[in-house]
C-alpha cells in the first residue's frame, strides 16, 4: 500500500538523530548515560539520560517522555512482576494506559491512551469482550517498557485466551517497524533506522510478535491526541 510519511516522521527522525548523537557520545566515554534496569532505586534500563535531553525533547516534541516520572499503578492494579507491566483486574470497566504500559479491561470496558503524539498503541480484542492494551513510545519512559518490550508483554497478558482482532493505531509516520524488535535506545553504534511510516510492515511485525494471523491485525494512522478503544 502507498504511504506518505507525515510531518511527525520528520520530527521523529530528528529525535532519532539526536538520540544517536547522545549514544555515540556515551560510546566514546561521555558521561550521563544510565543503563541499569528500573527498580526501587530509580535507575533506568536503556534510557538516554544526559544534559542534552532537552534538545532531544524539543526535536521529539514530547519532553515529558524523557523526564524521570514514574507514576504508581492505579487503584486495583496488580503488577505482573515485570517492570512497566500492570495487569488491571478483569472486572475493570475503564483504564488509562500511558507510554510504556500494558493493561487490560473486562468485557465492555474502555481503554484510553492519552496524548498519542509520536506513539503507537496496540489493542487486542478478546473474544469474551475484554481488551488488552499496550502503549509503545519511541523512547523508553523510566521504569516502563521500551518499544521492543511492549508486544511480548501484551502477548504474556493475553496468554491462551481466544483473540478476535488486533488494532494498531497512532503515529504510523513516526515509526519504523523494527522499533518493535529493537528499541532506539539499544543502538549504541549510530545505526538506528529512520522512520518509514510503513503501515503494512508494522502490521506484519505486530502479527508475528503476537503470534496472530496477519488478517487479524489492522493498522491506522490517527491524528495527534487521545485514542479510545
C-alpha atoms as a PDB file:
ATOM      1  CA  UNK A   1       0.000   0.000   0.000  1.00  0.00           C
ATOM      2  CA  UNK A   2       1.228   3.547  -0.626  1.00  0.00           C
ATOM      3  CA  UNK A   3       2.050   5.739   2.339  1.00  0.00           C
ATOM      4  CA  UNK A   4       3.100   9.349   2.797  1.00  0.00           C
ATOM      5  CA  UNK A   5       5.319   9.903   5.791  1.00  0.00           C
ATOM      6  CA  UNK A   6       3.780  12.701   7.866  1.00  0.00           C
ATOM      7  CA  UNK A   7       5.426  15.701   9.475  1.00  0.00           C
ATOM      8  CA  UNK A   8       5.642  13.576  12.631  1.00  0.00           C
ATOM      9  CA  UNK A   9       8.098  11.325  10.828  1.00  0.00           C
ATOM     10  CA  UNK A  10      10.384  14.282  10.253  1.00  0.00           C
ATOM     11  CA  UNK A  11      10.238  15.207  13.927  1.00  0.00           C
ATOM     12  CA  UNK A  12      10.830  11.603  14.874  1.00  0.00           C
ATOM     13  CA  UNK A  13      13.802  11.468  12.506  1.00  0.00           C
ATOM     14  CA  UNK A  14      15.314  14.465  14.272  1.00  0.00           C
ATOM     15  CA  UNK A  15      14.721  12.739  17.592  1.00  0.00           C
ATOM     16  CA  UNK A  16      16.378   9.556  16.370  1.00  0.00           C
ATOM     17  CA  UNK A  17      19.369  11.504  15.126  1.00  0.00           C
ATOM     18  CA  UNK A  18      19.685  13.332  18.434  1.00  0.00           C
ATOM     19  CA  UNK A  19      19.426  10.079  20.358  1.00  0.00           C
ATOM     20  CA  UNK A  20      22.124   8.507  18.206  1.00  0.00           C
ATOM     21  CA  UNK A  21      24.390  11.502  18.802  1.00  0.00           C
ATOM     22  CA  UNK A  22      23.941  11.058  22.536  1.00  0.00           C
ATOM     23  CA  UNK A  23      24.580   7.304  22.218  1.00  0.00           C
ATOM     24  CA  UNK A  24      27.749   7.960  20.241  1.00  0.00           C
ATOM     25  CA  UNK A  25      28.971  10.319  22.959  1.00  0.00           C
ATOM     26  CA  UNK A  26      28.304   7.608  25.518  1.00  0.00           C
ATOM     27  CA  UNK A  27      30.229   5.038  23.469  1.00  0.00           C
ATOM     28  CA  UNK A  28      33.172   7.443  23.331  1.00  0.00           C
ATOM     29  CA  UNK A  29      33.349   7.760  27.099  1.00  0.00           C
ATOM     30  CA  UNK A  30      30.893  10.626  27.626  1.00  0.00           C
ATOM     31  CA  UNK A  31      29.031  10.681  30.903  1.00  0.00           C
ATOM     32  CA  UNK A  32      25.390  10.923  31.785  1.00  0.00           C
ATOM     33  CA  UNK A  33      24.060   7.653  30.375  1.00  0.00           C
ATOM     34  CA  UNK A  34      22.325   5.261  32.728  1.00  0.00           C
ATOM     35  CA  UNK A  35      21.817   1.647  31.626  1.00  0.00           C
ATOM     36  CA  UNK A  36      20.533  -0.131  34.718  1.00  0.00           C
ATOM     37  CA  UNK A  37      17.026  -1.594  34.801  1.00  0.00           C
ATOM     38  CA  UNK A  38      14.411   0.390  36.660  1.00  0.00           C
ATOM     39  CA  UNK A  39      13.882  -0.747  40.207  1.00  0.00           C
ATOM     40  CA  UNK A  40      13.312   0.607  43.666  1.00  0.00           C
ATOM     41  CA  UNK A  41      16.456   2.679  43.341  1.00  0.00           C
ATOM     42  CA  UNK A  42      15.101   4.538  40.292  1.00  0.00           C
ATOM     43  CA  UNK A  43      17.823   3.505  37.794  1.00  0.00           C
ATOM     44  CA  UNK A  44      16.756   3.151  34.179  1.00  0.00           C
ATOM     45  CA  UNK A  45      17.342   0.492  31.548  1.00  0.00           C
ATOM     46  CA  UNK A  46      18.399   1.680  28.114  1.00  0.00           C
ATOM     47  CA  UNK A  47      17.139   5.238  28.689  1.00  0.00           C
ATOM     48  CA  UNK A  48      19.082   8.214  27.379  1.00  0.00           C
ATOM     49  CA  UNK A  49      19.688  10.467  30.415  1.00  0.00           C
ATOM     50  CA  UNK A  50      22.054  13.364  29.644  1.00  0.00           C
ATOM     51  CA  UNK A  51      22.234  17.113  29.951  1.00  0.00           C
ATOM     52  CA  UNK A  52      21.291  17.264  26.270  1.00  0.00           C
ATOM     53  CA  UNK A  53      17.950  15.547  26.892  1.00  0.00           C
ATOM     54  CA  UNK A  54      16.130  18.840  26.421  1.00  0.00           C
ATOM     55  CA  UNK A  55      17.468  19.065  22.866  1.00  0.00           C
ATOM     56  CA  UNK A  56      16.110  15.617  22.114  1.00  0.00           C
ATOM     57  CA  UNK A  57      12.806  16.545  23.702  1.00  0.00           C
ATOM     58  CA  UNK A  58      12.484  19.637  21.511  1.00  0.00           C
ATOM     59  CA  UNK A  59      13.068  17.582  18.352  1.00  0.00           C
ATOM     60  CA  UNK A  60      10.800  14.808  19.622  1.00  0.00           C
ATOM     61  CA  UNK A  61       8.003  17.185  20.539  1.00  0.00           C
ATOM     62  CA  UNK A  62       7.111  15.479  23.873  1.00  0.00           C
ATOM     63  CA  UNK A  63       9.535  16.493  26.560  1.00  0.00           C
ATOM     64  CA  UNK A  64       7.514  14.603  29.169  1.00  0.00           C
ATOM     65  CA  UNK A  65       8.627  11.301  27.607  1.00  0.00           C
ATOM     66  CA  UNK A  66      12.199  11.975  28.675  1.00  0.00           C
ATOM     67  CA  UNK A  67      11.544  13.100  32.246  1.00  0.00           C
ATOM     68  CA  UNK A  68      12.071  10.950  35.294  1.00  0.00           C
ATOM     69  CA  UNK A  69       8.414  10.385  36.065  1.00  0.00           C
ATOM     70  CA  UNK A  70       7.327   7.016  37.353  1.00  0.00           C
ATOM     71  CA  UNK A  71       3.684   7.196  38.457  1.00  0.00           C
ATOM     72  CA  UNK A  72       2.393   4.459  40.712  1.00  0.00           C
ATOM     73  CA  UNK A  73      -0.177   1.923  39.490  1.00  0.00           C
ATOM     74  CA  UNK A  74      -3.854   2.850  39.700  1.00  0.00           C
ATOM     75  CA  UNK A  75      -6.046   1.509  42.451  1.00  0.00           C
ATOM     76  CA  UNK A  76      -6.890  -2.135  41.849  1.00  0.00           C
ATOM     77  CA  UNK A  77      -3.955  -2.742  39.521  1.00  0.00           C
ATOM     78  CA  UNK A  78      -1.753  -5.764  40.080  1.00  0.00           C
ATOM     79  CA  UNK A  79       1.918  -5.799  38.970  1.00  0.00           C
ATOM     80  CA  UNK A  80       2.830  -8.926  36.996  1.00  0.00           C
ATOM     81  CA  UNK A  81       6.474  -8.975  38.151  1.00  0.00           C
ATOM     82  CA  UNK A  82       7.916  -7.278  35.065  1.00  0.00           C
ATOM     83  CA  UNK A  83       8.977  -3.592  35.024  1.00  0.00           C
ATOM     84  CA  UNK A  84       6.379  -1.446  33.329  1.00  0.00           C
ATOM     85  CA  UNK A  85       3.626  -4.054  33.376  1.00  0.00           C
ATOM     86  CA  UNK A  86       0.383  -3.663  35.277  1.00  0.00           C
ATOM     87  CA  UNK A  87      -2.473  -6.073  34.716  1.00  0.00           C
ATOM     88  CA  UNK A  88      -5.785  -4.484  35.582  1.00  0.00           C
ATOM     89  CA  UNK A  89      -8.384  -6.657  37.270  1.00  0.00           C
ATOM     90  CA  UNK A  90     -10.563  -8.300  34.617  1.00  0.00           C
ATOM     91  CA  UNK A  91     -13.667  -6.632  36.067  1.00  0.00           C
ATOM     92  CA  UNK A  92     -12.341  -3.131  35.320  1.00  0.00           C
ATOM     93  CA  UNK A  93     -14.627  -1.093  33.080  1.00  0.00           C
ATOM     94  CA  UNK A  94     -12.185   1.670  32.188  1.00  0.00           C
ATOM     95  CA  UNK A  95      -8.434   2.215  32.303  1.00  0.00           C
ATOM     96  CA  UNK A  96      -5.911   4.759  31.045  1.00  0.00           C
ATOM     97  CA  UNK A  97      -2.701   3.345  29.532  1.00  0.00           C
ATOM     98  CA  UNK A  98       0.238   5.736  29.264  1.00  0.00           C
ATOM     99  CA  UNK A  99       3.593   5.299  27.487  1.00  0.00           C
ATOM    100  CA  UNK A 100       5.342   2.033  28.203  1.00  0.00           C
ATOM    101  CA  UNK A 101       2.414   0.378  29.983  1.00  0.00           C
ATOM    102  CA  UNK A 102       0.351  -2.780  29.378  1.00  0.00           C
ATOM    103  CA  UNK A 103      -3.074  -3.172  30.999  1.00  0.00           C
ATOM    104  CA  UNK A 104      -6.424  -4.767  30.397  1.00  0.00           C
ATOM    105  CA  UNK A 105     -10.139  -4.228  30.933  1.00  0.00           C
ATOM    106  CA  UNK A 106     -13.007  -6.662  31.280  1.00  0.00           C
ATOM    107  CA  UNK A 107     -15.924  -7.185  28.902  1.00  0.00           C
ATOM    108  CA  UNK A 108     -17.446  -3.924  27.595  1.00  0.00           C
ATOM    109  CA  UNK A 109     -14.614  -1.962  29.225  1.00  0.00           C
ATOM    110  CA  UNK A 110     -12.915   1.069  27.682  1.00  0.00           C
ATOM    111  CA  UNK A 111      -9.216   1.763  27.241  1.00  0.00           C
ATOM    112  CA  UNK A 112      -7.963   5.342  26.852  1.00  0.00           C
ATOM    113  CA  UNK A 113      -4.471   6.055  25.528  1.00  0.00           C
ATOM    114  CA  UNK A 114      -3.732   9.705  26.379  1.00  0.00           C
ATOM    115  CA  UNK A 115      -1.624  12.106  24.318  1.00  0.00           C
ATOM    116  CA  UNK A 116      -0.656   9.806  21.439  1.00  0.00           C
ATOM    117  CA  UNK A 117       1.629  12.220  19.549  1.00  0.00           C
ATOM    118  CA  UNK A 118       4.537  10.011  18.455  1.00  0.00           C
ATOM    119  CA  UNK A 119       3.482   6.624  19.844  1.00  0.00           C
ATOM    120  CA  UNK A 120       1.729   3.520  18.598  1.00  0.00           C
ATOM    121  CA  UNK A 121      -0.920   1.802  20.700  1.00  0.00           C
ATOM    122  CA  UNK A 122      -1.827  -1.862  20.329  1.00  0.00           C
ATOM    123  CA  UNK A 123      -5.231  -3.138  21.430  1.00  0.00           C
ATOM    124  CA  UNK A 124      -6.035  -6.850  21.487  1.00  0.00           C
ATOM    125  CA  UNK A 125      -9.775  -7.583  21.423  1.00  0.00           C
ATOM    126  CA  UNK A 126     -10.565 -10.766  23.333  1.00  0.00           C
ATOM    127  CA  UNK A 127     -13.486 -12.976  22.335  1.00  0.00           C
ATOM    128  CA  UNK A 128     -15.053 -12.577  25.781  1.00  0.00           C
ATOM    129  CA  UNK A 129     -15.354  -8.811  25.196  1.00  0.00           C
ATOM    130  CA  UNK A 130     -12.310  -7.768  27.217  1.00  0.00           C
ATOM    131  CA  UNK A 131      -9.294  -5.932  25.843  1.00  0.00           C
ATOM    132  CA  UNK A 132      -5.536  -5.935  26.472  1.00  0.00           C
ATOM    133  CA  UNK A 133      -3.682  -2.777  25.505  1.00  0.00           C
ATOM    134  CA  UNK A 134      -0.079  -1.635  25.188  1.00  0.00           C
ATOM    135  CA  UNK A 135       1.243   1.909  24.657  1.00  0.00           C
ATOM    136  CA  UNK A 136       4.559   1.862  22.754  1.00  0.00           C
ATOM    137  CA  UNK A 137       6.675   5.038  22.857  1.00  0.00           C
ATOM    138  CA  UNK A 138       9.639   5.846  20.622  1.00  0.00           C
ATOM    139  CA  UNK A 139      11.828   6.464  23.662  1.00  0.00           C
ATOM    140  CA  UNK A 140      11.540   4.480  26.886  1.00  0.00           C
ATOM    141  CA  UNK A 141       9.891   6.204  29.828  1.00  0.00           C
ATOM    142  CA  UNK A 142      11.846   5.494  33.040  1.00  0.00           C
ATOM    143  CA  UNK A 143      10.503   2.427  34.818  1.00  0.00           C
ATOM    144  CA  UNK A 144       8.259   1.415  31.911  1.00  0.00           C
ATOM    145  CA  UNK A 145       8.556  -0.869  28.895  1.00  0.00           C
ATOM    146  CA  UNK A 146      10.726   0.084  25.934  1.00  0.00           C
ATOM    147  CA  UNK A 147       9.287  -0.246  22.429  1.00  0.00           C
ATOM    148  CA  UNK A 148      10.756  -3.740  21.928  1.00  0.00           C
ATOM    149  CA  UNK A 149       9.259  -4.993  25.203  1.00  0.00           C
ATOM    150  CA  UNK A 150       5.657  -3.880  24.631  1.00  0.00           C
ATOM    151  CA  UNK A 151       4.462  -6.665  22.309  1.00  0.00           C
ATOM    152  CA  UNK A 152       5.982  -9.536  24.341  1.00  0.00           C
ATOM    153  CA  UNK A 153       4.294  -8.044  27.418  1.00  0.00           C
ATOM    154  CA  UNK A 154       0.959  -7.826  25.597  1.00  0.00           C
ATOM    155  CA  UNK A 155       1.341 -11.448  24.466  1.00  0.00           C
ATOM    156  CA  UNK A 156       2.005 -12.568  28.055  1.00  0.00           C
ATOM    157  CA  UNK A 157      -1.054 -10.660  29.291  1.00  0.00           C
ATOM    158  CA  UNK A 158      -3.280 -12.240  26.634  1.00  0.00           C
ATOM    159  CA  UNK A 159      -1.947 -15.715  27.316  1.00  0.00           C
ATOM    160  CA  UNK A 160      -4.029 -18.510  25.795  1.00  0.00           C
ATOM    161  CA  UNK A 161      -7.278 -16.567  25.735  1.00  0.00           C
ATOM    162  CA  UNK A 162      -9.086 -16.502  22.375  1.00  0.00           C
ATOM    163  CA  UNK A 163      -8.497 -13.316  20.362  1.00  0.00           C
ATOM    164  CA  UNK A 164     -10.951 -11.678  17.978  1.00  0.00           C
ATOM    165  CA  UNK A 165      -8.829  -8.880  16.477  1.00  0.00           C
ATOM    166  CA  UNK A 166      -5.801  -6.621  16.983  1.00  0.00           C
ATOM    167  CA  UNK A 167      -5.825  -2.868  16.366  1.00  0.00           C
ATOM    168  CA  UNK A 168      -2.656  -0.767  15.957  1.00  0.00           C
ATOM    169  CA  UNK A 169      -3.233   2.993  15.964  1.00  0.00           C
ATOM    170  CA  UNK A 170      -1.261   6.198  16.351  1.00  0.00           C
ATOM    171  CA  UNK A 171       1.677   7.983  14.746  1.00  0.00           C
ATOM    172  CA  UNK A 172       2.410   5.456  11.996  1.00  0.00           C
ATOM    173  CA  UNK A 173       4.522   8.001  10.124  1.00  0.00           C
ATOM    174  CA  UNK A 174       6.917   8.363  13.068  1.00  0.00           C
ATOM    175  CA  UNK A 175       7.771   4.660  13.227  1.00  0.00           C
ATOM    176  CA  UNK A 176       9.980   2.064  11.655  1.00  0.00           C
ATOM    177  CA  UNK A 177       8.570  -1.478  12.138  1.00  0.00           C
ATOM    178  CA  UNK A 178      11.939  -2.566  13.539  1.00  0.00           C
ATOM    179  CA  UNK A 179      11.420  -0.414  16.651  1.00  0.00           C
ATOM    180  CA  UNK A 180       9.158  -3.187  17.943  1.00  0.00           C
ATOM    181  CA  UNK A 181      12.103  -5.589  17.694  1.00  0.00           C
ATOM    182  CA  UNK A 182      14.985  -3.376  18.794  1.00  0.00           C
ATOM    183  CA  UNK A 183      14.363  -0.140  20.678  1.00  0.00           C
ATOM    184  CA  UNK A 184      16.118   3.041  19.583  1.00  0.00           C
ATOM    185  CA  UNK A 185      17.946   3.175  22.925  1.00  0.00           C
ATOM    186  CA  UNK A 186      19.697  -0.102  22.171  1.00  0.00           C
ATOM    187  CA  UNK A 187      21.554   1.269  19.150  1.00  0.00           C
ATOM    188  CA  UNK A 188      24.877   2.488  20.519  1.00  0.00           C
ATOM    189  CA  UNK A 189      26.755   2.445  17.218  1.00  0.00           C
ATOM    190  CA  UNK A 190      24.771   5.090  15.381  1.00  0.00           C
ATOM    191  CA  UNK A 191      22.848   2.626  13.199  1.00  0.00           C
ATOM    192  CA  UNK A 192      19.232   3.064  14.316  1.00  0.00           C
ATOM    193  CA  UNK A 193      16.954   3.071  11.254  1.00  0.00           C
ATOM    194  CA  UNK A 194      14.937   6.142  10.349  1.00  0.00           C
ATOM    195  CA  UNK A 195      11.106   6.167  10.497  1.00  0.00           C
ATOM    196  CA  UNK A 196       9.420   4.776   7.392  1.00  0.00           C
ATOM    197  CA  UNK A 197       5.708   5.028   8.090  1.00  0.00           C
ATOM    198  CA  UNK A 198       5.286   1.565   6.569  1.00  0.00           C
ATOM    199  CA  UNK A 199       1.862   0.518   7.835  1.00  0.00           C
ATOM    200  CA  UNK A 200       1.952  -2.831   6.044  1.00  0.00           C
ATOM    201  CA  UNK A 201       5.245  -3.852   7.627  1.00  0.00           C
ATOM    202  CA  UNK A 202       4.141  -2.601  11.041  1.00  0.00           C
ATOM    203  CA  UNK A 203       1.132  -4.900  10.790  1.00  0.00           C
ATOM    204  CA  UNK A 204       3.369  -7.788   9.723  1.00  0.00           C
ATOM    205  CA  UNK A 205       5.695  -7.353  12.718  1.00  0.00           C
ATOM    206  CA  UNK A 206       2.845  -6.962  15.209  1.00  0.00           C
ATOM    207  CA  UNK A 207       1.128 -10.104  13.914  1.00  0.00           C
ATOM    208  CA  UNK A 208       4.338 -12.124  14.104  1.00  0.00           C
ATOM    209  CA  UNK A 209       5.367 -10.982  17.582  1.00  0.00           C
ATOM    210  CA  UNK A 210       1.865 -11.547  18.969  1.00  0.00           C
ATOM    211  CA  UNK A 211       1.555 -14.900  17.199  1.00  0.00           C
ATOM    212  CA  UNK A 212      -1.637 -13.862  15.382  1.00  0.00           C
ATOM    213  CA  UNK A 213      -2.766 -14.151  11.748  1.00  0.00           C
ATOM    214  CA  UNK A 214      -1.884 -11.079   9.690  1.00  0.00           C
ATOM    215  CA  UNK A 215      -5.521 -10.807   8.640  1.00  0.00           C
ATOM    216  CA  UNK A 216      -6.482 -10.182  12.273  1.00  0.00           C
ATOM    217  CA  UNK A 217      -4.299  -7.051  12.536  1.00  0.00           C
ATOM    218  CA  UNK A 218      -5.334  -3.604  11.314  1.00  0.00           C
ATOM    219  CA  UNK A 219      -3.085  -0.515  11.312  1.00  0.00           C
ATOM    220  CA  UNK A 220      -4.446   3.024  11.392  1.00  0.00           C
ATOM    221  CA  UNK A 221      -2.652   6.372  11.241  1.00  0.00           C
ATOM    222  CA  UNK A 222      -4.553   8.757  13.514  1.00  0.00           C
ATOM    223  CA  UNK A 223      -4.182  12.478  14.265  1.00  0.00           C
ATOM    224  CA  UNK A 224      -2.431  13.526  17.453  1.00  0.00           C
ATOM    225  CA  UNK A 225      -4.481  13.224  20.619  1.00  0.00           C
ATOM    226  CA  UNK A 226      -6.182  10.727  22.902  1.00  0.00           C
ATOM    227  CA  UNK A 227      -7.240   7.357  21.494  1.00  0.00           C
ATOM    228  CA  UNK A 228     -10.118   5.400  22.997  1.00  0.00           C
ATOM    229  CA  UNK A 229     -10.771   1.727  22.344  1.00  0.00           C
END
